[in-house]
Short mmCIF file of C-alpha atoms in Angstrom, two decimals:
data_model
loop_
_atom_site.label_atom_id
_atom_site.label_comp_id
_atom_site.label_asym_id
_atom_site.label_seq_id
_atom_site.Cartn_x
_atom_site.Cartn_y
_atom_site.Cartn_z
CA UNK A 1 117.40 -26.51 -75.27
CA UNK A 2 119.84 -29.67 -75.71
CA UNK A 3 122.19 -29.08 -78.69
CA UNK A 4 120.65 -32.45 -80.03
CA UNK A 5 117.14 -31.14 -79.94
CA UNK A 6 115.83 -28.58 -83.05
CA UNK A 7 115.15 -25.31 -82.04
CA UNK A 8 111.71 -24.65 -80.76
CA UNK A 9 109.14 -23.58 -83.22
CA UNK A 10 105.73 -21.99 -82.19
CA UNK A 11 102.56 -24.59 -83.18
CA UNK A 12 101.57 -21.59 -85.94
CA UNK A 13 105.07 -21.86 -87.39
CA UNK A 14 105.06 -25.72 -87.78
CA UNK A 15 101.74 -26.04 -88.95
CA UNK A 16 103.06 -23.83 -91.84
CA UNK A 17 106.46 -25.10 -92.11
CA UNK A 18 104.37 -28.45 -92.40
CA UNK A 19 102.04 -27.22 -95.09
CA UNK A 20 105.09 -25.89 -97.12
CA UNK A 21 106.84 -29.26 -96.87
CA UNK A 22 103.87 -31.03 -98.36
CA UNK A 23 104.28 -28.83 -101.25
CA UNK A 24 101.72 -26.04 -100.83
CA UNK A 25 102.66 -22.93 -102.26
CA UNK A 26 101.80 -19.66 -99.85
CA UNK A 27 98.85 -18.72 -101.51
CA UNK A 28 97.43 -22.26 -101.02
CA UNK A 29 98.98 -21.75 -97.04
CA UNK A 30 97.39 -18.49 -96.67
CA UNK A 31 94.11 -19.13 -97.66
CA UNK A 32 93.78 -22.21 -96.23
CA UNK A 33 94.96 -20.86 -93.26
CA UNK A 34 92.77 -17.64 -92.99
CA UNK A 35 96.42 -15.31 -93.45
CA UNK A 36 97.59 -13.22 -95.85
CA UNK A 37 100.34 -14.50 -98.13
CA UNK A 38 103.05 -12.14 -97.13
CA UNK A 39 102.07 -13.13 -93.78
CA UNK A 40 103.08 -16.83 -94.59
CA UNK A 41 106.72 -15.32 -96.18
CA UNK A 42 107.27 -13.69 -92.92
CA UNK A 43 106.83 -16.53 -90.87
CA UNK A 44 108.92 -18.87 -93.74
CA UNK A 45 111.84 -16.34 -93.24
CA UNK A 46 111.60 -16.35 -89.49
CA UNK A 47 111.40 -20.39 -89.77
CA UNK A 48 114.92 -20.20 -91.55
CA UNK A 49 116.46 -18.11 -89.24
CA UNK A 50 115.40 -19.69 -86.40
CA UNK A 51 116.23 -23.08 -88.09
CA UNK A 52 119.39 -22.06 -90.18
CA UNK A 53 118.47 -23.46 -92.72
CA UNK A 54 118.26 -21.78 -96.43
CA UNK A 55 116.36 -24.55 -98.54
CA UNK A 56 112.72 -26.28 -97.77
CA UNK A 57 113.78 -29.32 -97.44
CA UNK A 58 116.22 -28.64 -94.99
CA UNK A 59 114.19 -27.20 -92.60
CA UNK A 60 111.04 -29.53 -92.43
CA UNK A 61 114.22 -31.95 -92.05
CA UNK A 62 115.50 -29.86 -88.89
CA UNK A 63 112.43 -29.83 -87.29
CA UNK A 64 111.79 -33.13 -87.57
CA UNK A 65 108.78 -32.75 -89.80
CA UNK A 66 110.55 -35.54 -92.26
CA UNK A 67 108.35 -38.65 -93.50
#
């Protein structure tokens, strides 16, 4: 990975990282993503981590899911 580029996220963890950004809680993720919603705080930690990031915002902003 180039130091410039984010870190890679899997399509499964964007899609949610997406969903989050626009404001959906986890319930609203996990049903409307067929998971269950500790499922959806697993992958929101992993997210971080992989991300380092500790707020939201910050991480839809790493990843380059900003508007």
């Amino acid at each position: 990975e180039s130091p410039l580029a984010p870190p890679a996220l899997s399509p499964r963890q964007r899609e949610i990282l997406r969903l989050l950004g626009r404001g959906l809680a986890a319930k609203e993720v996990a049903h409307r993503l067929g998971l269950k919603e500790t499922t959806v705080a697993s992958y929101r930690k992993v997210i971080f981590r992989r991300l380092g990031a500790t707020k939201l915002v910050e991480a839809v902003a790493r990843a380059g899911l900003g508007k």
